Structure formats: C-alpha cells, structure tokens
Amino acid sequence: GIQVEQSPPDLILQEGANSTLRCNFSDSVNNLQWFHQNPWGQLINLFYIPSGTKQNGRLSATTVATERYSLLYISSSQTTDSGVYFCAVVTNQAGTALIFGKGTTLSVSS
Amino acid sequence: KAGVTQTPRYLIKTRGQQVTLSCSPISGHRSVSWYQQTPGQGLQFLFEYFSETQRNKGNFPGRFSGRQFSNSRSEMNVSTLELGDSALYLCASSFGGGPYEQYFGPGTRLTVT
C-alpha cells in the first residue's frame, strides 16, 4: 500500500519563528489533507490540497502531485500552534480511506 | 452549520464487554468514516458507510462492526473488548461519492481495563 512519510518527526521553535513541514507519499493521490490535532484529540482541518498552493492566514500549503510531496508552512509561529500536524492522503486503491502519516509534533515556546 | 458530533466522549469498559459509539455527521453529508488512533499504530481507517451501506473496510477483525441509519448517523460496535482496543475513536463525515474533504468529530476515548 501507499507510504506516507512526514518530516521532521519533532520540531521545537521559539515564538515568531517560521517552519516547514514535509509530507512525502509513494503513489498518486486523489486527495491530500493537512490536519492539526489539538490537545483534546480533535483533528482540525487546515487544508484540502490534492495539488497546487493555498494560504490561510499564517499557514500555507503546497502540493506537487507529480513529485509526490506536500509542504505545510507556518510563519510567525505562536504557542497555540503547538500540537501534532498530520498529513493524510486518499488513493484510488484505498477508496475513500484517509491514509495518515505518523505526524510532526511541533512545540512552540514563548 | 454544526460540526460532527460523537457520543460518548469518554468510556471505560471491562475486557470482554461490548461497546457502541455514535457519530452524527454534518448536515447534508452522507458518508461517515471511522478511524482508530493508538500511540503504537497511529491513525488507522476502520470502515466507511455511505447511504447505509459499508463501502470500504480497513484491516480490523470482525469484532469491529458498524452501521449507518437513513439520517446518515452512524454507530460502531466493538464486541468482546480487549485491552488493545483502548484508543481514541474518531469519526469523519464528507459529502461522499468521491475523495471529498473529510471533517472529524471530537472523538470518543475508550479505555478497556
């Protein structure tokens, strides 16, 4: 099956710093989503981005489907950005199932 | 528009018991998917229901089952609970019929003792 790899696994930042999270996938995808898991466990939708570039405030994402990777950019990080960031994909083979990476744990300190 | 709701939020059960979790999707969404999250295995797909039919199933034993009602609400059931079933169970809803964006509920945290 498809492999979804996220890097780095852990990231520690000072407030105000910028960061880039990467998601590599081993097969073509129909859907790619980025999520932020809050301390209570809920997955918050950040981007639905099977291809192209999107921006939402301090966050932006780019997916290059032909090269099988996606990037999530966080600018001017805040302590509230702390948590786990997941990339998840849907492939033809998996139907509509989201296949998740292992996540990047981000810690932002003031 | 209200988000995805899940009940109960927390549950403690004893090994060998069974449990039923409930998920109400976003209004207008016809697809409900269930996922299990554990520290060791991460987030794994359980199954998906669309128009009251199971359309897709992950690699879990038959003790895990589900159903969907005509109003798109879904339940999942786990019979003969094992300690390893302790996990956060998340449900997600989408319009269905394709790889649409999925929206997650707050989850049910199940502890099996």
mmCIF file of C-alpha atoms in Angstrom:
data_model
loop_
_atom_site.group_PDB
_atom_site.id
_atom_site.type_symbol
_atom_site.label_atom_id
_atom_site.label_comp_id
_atom_site.label_asym_id
_atom_site.label_seq_id
_atom_site.Cartn_x
_atom_site.Cartn_y
_atom_site.Cartn_z
ATOM 1 C CA GLY A 1 0.000 0.000 0.000
ATOM 2 C CA ILE A 2 0.894 3.661 -0.151
ATOM 3 C CA GLN A 3 3.528 5.001 2.250
ATOM 4 C CA VAL A 4 3.071 8.442 3.796
ATOM 5 C CA GLU A 5 6.139 9.860 5.465
ATOM 6 C CA GLN A 6 6.269 13.083 7.421
ATOM 7 C CA SER A 7 9.340 15.013 8.454
ATOM 8 C CA PRO A 8 10.667 16.099 10.791
ATOM 9 C CA PRO A 9 9.051 13.921 13.473
ATOM 10 C CA ASP A 10 9.620 16.612 16.102
ATOM 11 C CA LEU A 11 10.177 20.352 15.831
ATOM 12 C CA ILE A 12 10.937 22.835 18.612
ATOM 13 C CA LEU A 13 10.624 26.539 17.860
ATOM 14 C CA GLN A 14 10.710 29.892 19.559
ATOM 15 C CA GLU A 15 7.627 32.037 19.162
ATOM 16 C CA GLY A 16 7.878 34.091 15.978
ATOM 17 C CA ALA A 17 9.939 31.568 14.025
ATOM 18 C CA ASN A 18 8.920 30.076 10.692
ATOM 19 C CA SER A 19 8.775 26.373 9.894
ATOM 20 C CA THR A 20 8.232 23.950 7.043
ATOM 21 C CA LEU A 21 6.695 20.511 7.480
ATOM 22 C CA ARG A 22 7.019 17.948 4.719
ATOM 23 C CA CYS A 23 4.857 15.035 3.606
ATOM 24 C CA ASN A 24 6.106 12.515 1.046
ATOM 25 C CA PHE A 25 3.819 9.886 -0.459
ATOM 26 C CA SER A 26 4.698 6.883 -2.571
ATOM 27 C CA ASP A 27 1.789 6.779 -5.041
ATOM 28 C CA SER A 28 -0.556 9.108 -6.876
ATOM 29 C CA VAL A 29 -3.327 10.548 -4.721
ATOM 30 C CA ASN A 30 -6.867 11.840 -5.234
ATOM 31 C CA ASN A 31 -6.980 13.843 -2.042
ATOM 32 C CA LEU A 32 -4.487 15.266 0.426
ATOM 33 C CA GLN A 33 -5.411 16.936 3.682
ATOM 34 C CA TRP A 34 -3.395 18.588 6.446
ATOM 35 C CA PHE A 35 -4.714 18.457 9.998
ATOM 36 C CA HIS A 36 -3.728 19.890 13.368
ATOM 37 C CA GLN A 37 -4.598 17.681 16.329
ATOM 38 C CA ASN A 38 -5.464 19.742 19.361
ATOM 39 C CA PRO A 39 -4.626 18.677 22.944
ATOM 40 C CA TRP A 40 -8.074 17.117 23.310
ATOM 41 C CA GLY A 41 -7.540 14.891 20.300
ATOM 42 C CA GLN A 42 -9.739 16.534 17.710
ATOM 43 C CA LEU A 43 -8.384 16.798 14.191
ATOM 44 C CA ILE A 44 -8.771 20.317 12.875
ATOM 45 C CA ASN A 45 -8.837 20.751 9.106
ATOM 46 C CA LEU A 46 -6.096 23.004 7.825
ATOM 47 C CA PHE A 47 -6.033 22.372 4.082
ATOM 48 C CA TYR A 48 -7.638 20.184 1.456
ATOM 49 C CA ILE A 49 -4.941 20.342 -1.208
ATOM 50 C CA PRO A 50 -4.540 17.478 -3.705
ATOM 51 C CA SER A 51 -2.484 19.857 -5.842
ATOM 52 C CA GLY A 52 -1.423 23.484 -6.012
ATOM 53 C CA THR A 53 -0.946 26.130 -3.345
ATOM 54 C CA LYS A 54 -3.310 27.545 -0.743
ATOM 55 C CA GLN A 55 -2.939 30.098 2.005
ATOM 56 C CA ASN A 56 -4.914 30.731 5.164
ATOM 57 C CA GLY A 57 -3.525 33.464 7.370
ATOM 58 C CA ARG A 58 -0.110 32.474 8.694
ATOM 59 C CA LEU A 59 -0.410 28.999 7.205
ATOM 60 C CA SER A 60 0.093 27.961 3.630
ATOM 61 C CA ALA A 61 0.455 24.639 1.858
ATOM 62 C CA THR A 62 1.786 23.425 -1.451
ATOM 63 C CA THR A 63 1.286 20.009 -3.042
ATOM 64 C CA VAL A 64 3.366 18.935 -6.028
ATOM 65 C CA ALA A 65 1.426 15.847 -7.038
ATOM 66 C CA THR A 66 3.780 14.884 -9.884
ATOM 67 C CA GLU A 67 6.702 14.740 -7.441
ATOM 68 C CA ARG A 68 4.605 13.198 -4.652
ATOM 69 C CA TYR A 69 5.137 15.641 -1.838
ATOM 70 C CA SER A 70 3.345 18.361 0.068
ATOM 71 C CA LEU A 71 4.672 21.136 2.284
ATOM 72 C CA LEU A 72 2.977 22.986 5.129
ATOM 73 C CA TYR A 73 4.436 26.385 6.007
ATOM 74 C CA ILE A 74 3.828 28.040 9.348
ATOM 75 C CA SER A 75 5.003 31.639 9.627
ATOM 76 C CA SER A 76 5.422 33.725 12.785
ATOM 77 C CA SER A 77 4.610 30.711 14.943
ATOM 78 C CA GLN A 78 2.613 31.146 18.153
ATOM 79 C CA THR A 79 2.368 28.938 21.231
ATOM 80 C CA THR A 80 -1.144 27.980 20.136
ATOM 81 C CA ASP A 81 0.378 26.356 17.037
ATOM 82 C CA SER A 82 1.814 23.615 19.258
ATOM 83 C CA GLY A 83 0.481 20.135 18.693
ATOM 84 C CA VAL A 84 0.691 17.356 16.161
ATOM 85 C CA TYR A 85 0.341 18.014 12.452
ATOM 86 C CA PHE A 86 -0.842 15.177 10.226
ATOM 87 C CA CYS A 87 -0.808 14.737 6.507
ATOM 88 C CA ALA A 88 -3.347 12.251 5.094
ATOM 89 C CA VAL A 89 -3.985 11.052 1.554
ATOM 90 C CA VAL A 90 -6.622 9.160 -0.400
ATOM 91 C CA THR A 91 -5.616 6.910 -3.264
ATOM 92 C CA ASN A 92 -7.558 5.027 -5.916
ATOM 93 C CA GLN A 93 -6.606 1.755 -4.261
ATOM 94 C CA ALA A 94 -7.874 2.778 -0.807
ATOM 95 C CA GLY A 95 -11.269 4.075 -1.938
ATOM 96 C CA THR A 96 -12.131 6.991 0.313
ATOM 97 C CA ALA A 97 -9.985 5.949 3.285
ATOM 98 C CA LEU A 98 -7.558 8.566 4.536
ATOM 99 C CA ILE A 99 -4.069 7.109 4.966
ATOM 100 C CA PHE A 100 -2.222 9.085 7.624
ATOM 101 C CA GLY A 101 1.426 9.806 8.187
ATOM 102 C CA LYS A 102 2.868 9.492 11.681
ATOM 103 C CA GLY A 103 2.726 13.226 12.227
ATOM 104 C CA THR A 104 5.078 16.055 13.160
ATOM 105 C CA THR A 105 4.982 17.178 16.791
ATOM 106 C CA LEU A 106 5.513 20.933 16.987
ATOM 107 C CA SER A 107 6.386 22.683 20.246
ATOM 108 C CA VAL A 108 6.441 26.476 20.255
ATOM 109 C CA SER A 109 7.772 28.216 23.342
ATOM 110 C CA SER A 110 7.424 31.873 24.326
ATOM 111 C CA LYS B 1 -23.594 24.663 10.460
ATOM 112 C CA ALA B 2 -22.995 22.224 13.310
ATOM 113 C CA GLY B 3 -19.904 20.055 13.133
ATOM 114 C CA VAL B 4 -19.520 16.318 13.538
ATOM 115 C CA THR B 5 -20.650 15.133 16.956
ATOM 116 C CA GLN B 6 -19.651 11.957 18.767
ATOM 117 C CA THR B 7 -21.050 10.372 21.893
ATOM 118 C CA PRO B 8 -19.981 9.463 24.445
ATOM 119 C CA ARG B 9 -16.752 11.427 24.729
ATOM 120 C CA TYR B 10 -15.200 9.103 27.297
ATOM 121 C CA LEU B 11 -15.879 5.496 28.111
ATOM 122 C CA ILE B 12 -14.387 2.917 30.456
ATOM 123 C CA LYS B 13 -15.195 -0.730 29.825
ATOM 124 C CA THR B 14 -14.012 -4.076 31.100
ATOM 125 C CA ARG B 15 -12.308 -6.695 28.957
ATOM 126 C CA GLY B 16 -14.887 -8.984 27.346
ATOM 127 C CA GLN B 17 -17.674 -6.398 27.299
ATOM 128 C CA GLN B 18 -19.004 -4.755 24.172
ATOM 129 C CA VAL B 19 -19.368 -1.064 23.366
ATOM 130 C CA THR B 20 -21.331 1.088 20.941
ATOM 131 C CA LEU B 21 -20.143 4.510 19.816
ATOM 132 C CA SER B 22 -22.260 7.043 17.958
ATOM 133 C CA CYS B 23 -21.461 9.649 15.318
ATOM 134 C CA SER B 24 -23.700 12.328 13.804
ATOM 135 C CA PRO B 25 -22.306 13.824 10.589
ATOM 136 C CA ILE B 26 -22.500 17.381 9.336
ATOM 137 C CA SER B 27 -25.930 18.103 7.901
ATOM 138 C CA GLY B 28 -26.024 17.113 4.232
ATOM 139 C CA HIS B 29 -23.067 14.756 4.467
ATOM 140 C CA ARG B 30 -23.863 11.181 3.503
ATOM 141 C CA SER B 31 -20.524 9.487 4.158
ATOM 142 C CA VAL B 32 -19.246 8.562 7.612
ATOM 143 C CA SER B 33 -15.835 7.014 8.196
ATOM 144 C CA TRP B 34 -14.361 5.662 11.424
ATOM 145 C CA TYR B 35 -10.722 5.737 12.493
ATOM 146 C CA GLN B 36 -8.809 4.350 15.453
ATOM 147 C CA GLN B 37 -5.854 6.208 16.946
ATOM 148 C CA THR B 38 -3.359 4.494 19.252
ATOM 149 C CA PRO B 39 0.152 5.542 20.278
ATOM 150 C CA GLY B 40 1.651 2.456 18.654
ATOM 151 C CA GLN B 41 -0.242 2.243 15.384
ATOM 152 C CA GLY B 42 -1.195 5.859 14.810
ATOM 153 C CA LEU B 43 -4.368 6.709 12.910
ATOM 154 C CA GLN B 44 -5.910 3.749 11.098
ATOM 155 C CA PHE B 45 -9.022 3.504 8.948
ATOM 156 C CA LEU B 46 -11.750 1.176 10.233
ATOM 157 C CA PHE B 47 -14.624 1.464 7.751
ATOM 158 C CA GLU B 48 -16.771 3.848 5.759
ATOM 159 C CA TYR B 49 -20.531 3.965 5.332
ATOM 160 C CA PHE B 50 -22.363 5.735 2.534
ATOM 161 C CA SER B 51 -26.131 5.654 2.084
ATOM 162 C CA GLU B 52 -26.485 2.979 4.788
ATOM 163 C CA THR B 53 -24.010 0.632 3.052
ATOM 164 C CA GLN B 54 -20.486 -0.233 4.089
ATOM 165 C CA ARG B 55 -18.446 0.905 1.137
ATOM 166 C CA ASN B 56 -14.908 0.406 2.370
ATOM 167 C CA LYS B 57 -13.269 -1.536 5.185
ATOM 168 C CA GLY B 58 -9.852 -1.427 6.795
ATOM 169 C CA ASN B 59 -7.812 -4.272 8.203
ATOM 170 C CA PHE B 60 -9.540 -4.872 11.537
ATOM 171 C CA PRO B 61 -11.036 -8.062 12.992
ATOM 172 C CA GLY B 62 -14.731 -8.847 12.733
ATOM 173 C CA ARG B 63 -15.237 -7.722 16.349
ATOM 174 C CA PHE B 64 -15.384 -4.227 14.898
ATOM 175 C CA SER B 65 -18.616 -3.512 13.084
ATOM 176 C CA GLY B 66 -20.770 -0.574 12.203
ATOM 177 C CA ARG B 67 -23.944 0.606 10.627
ATOM 178 C CA GLN B 68 -25.476 3.742 9.218
ATOM 179 C CA PHE B 69 -29.039 4.920 9.544
ATOM 180 C CA SER B 70 -31.255 6.652 6.989
ATOM 181 C CA ASN B 71 -30.439 10.056 8.548
ATOM 182 C CA SER B 72 -26.712 9.319 7.964
ATOM 183 C CA ARG B 73 -25.964 8.916 11.660
ATOM 184 C CA SER B 74 -23.592 6.033 12.269
ATOM 185 C CA GLU B 75 -22.725 3.688 15.076
ATOM 186 C CA MET B 76 -19.753 1.444 15.531
ATOM 187 C CA ASN B 77 -19.702 -1.557 17.801
ATOM 188 C CA VAL B 78 -16.794 -3.433 19.304
ATOM 189 C CA SER B 79 -17.595 -6.814 20.794
ATOM 190 C CA THR B 80 -15.520 -8.854 23.229
ATOM 191 C CA LEU B 81 -13.292 -5.940 24.136
ATOM 192 C CA GLU B 82 -9.557 -6.481 24.512
ATOM 193 C CA LEU B 83 -7.039 -4.308 26.324
ATOM 194 C CA GLY B 84 -5.559 -3.360 22.957
ATOM 195 C CA ASP B 85 -8.848 -1.769 21.903
ATOM 196 C CA SER B 86 -8.114 1.145 24.221
ATOM 197 C CA ALA B 87 -7.854 4.053 21.824
ATOM 198 C CA LEU B 88 -9.288 7.310 20.574
ATOM 199 C CA TYR B 89 -12.033 6.553 18.064
ATOM 200 C CA LEU B 90 -12.658 9.316 15.560
ATOM 201 C CA CYS B 91 -15.403 9.626 13.051
ATOM 202 C CA ALA B 92 -15.314 11.788 9.963
ATOM 203 C CA SER B 93 -18.012 12.937 7.595
ATOM 204 C CA SER B 94 -17.953 14.078 3.997
ATOM 205 C CA PHE B 95 -20.380 14.589 1.140
ATOM 206 C CA GLY B 96 -19.436 11.135 -0.118
ATOM 207 C CA GLY B 97 -19.317 9.730 -3.615
ATOM 208 C CA GLY B 98 -15.689 10.721 -4.103
ATOM 209 C CA PRO B 99 -12.485 11.875 -2.387
ATOM 210 C CA TYR B 100 -14.142 14.889 -0.780
ATOM 211 C CA GLU B 101 -12.716 16.731 2.197
ATOM 212 C CA GLN B 102 -13.369 14.874 5.440
ATOM 213 C CA TYR B 103 -14.271 16.616 8.700
ATOM 214 C CA PHE B 104 -13.633 14.987 12.046
ATOM 215 C CA GLY B 105 -15.562 14.871 15.277
ATOM 216 C CA PRO B 106 -14.018 15.315 18.734
ATOM 217 C CA GLY B 107 -13.590 11.578 19.240
ATOM 218 C CA THR B 108 -14.512 9.003 21.856
ATOM 219 C CA ARG B 109 -11.722 7.959 24.185
ATOM 220 C CA LEU B 110 -12.227 4.307 25.118
ATOM 221 C CA THR B 111 -10.331 2.710 27.965
ATOM 222 C CA VAL B 112 -10.538 -1.053 28.417
ATOM 223 C CA THR B 113 -9.491 -2.385 31.835
#
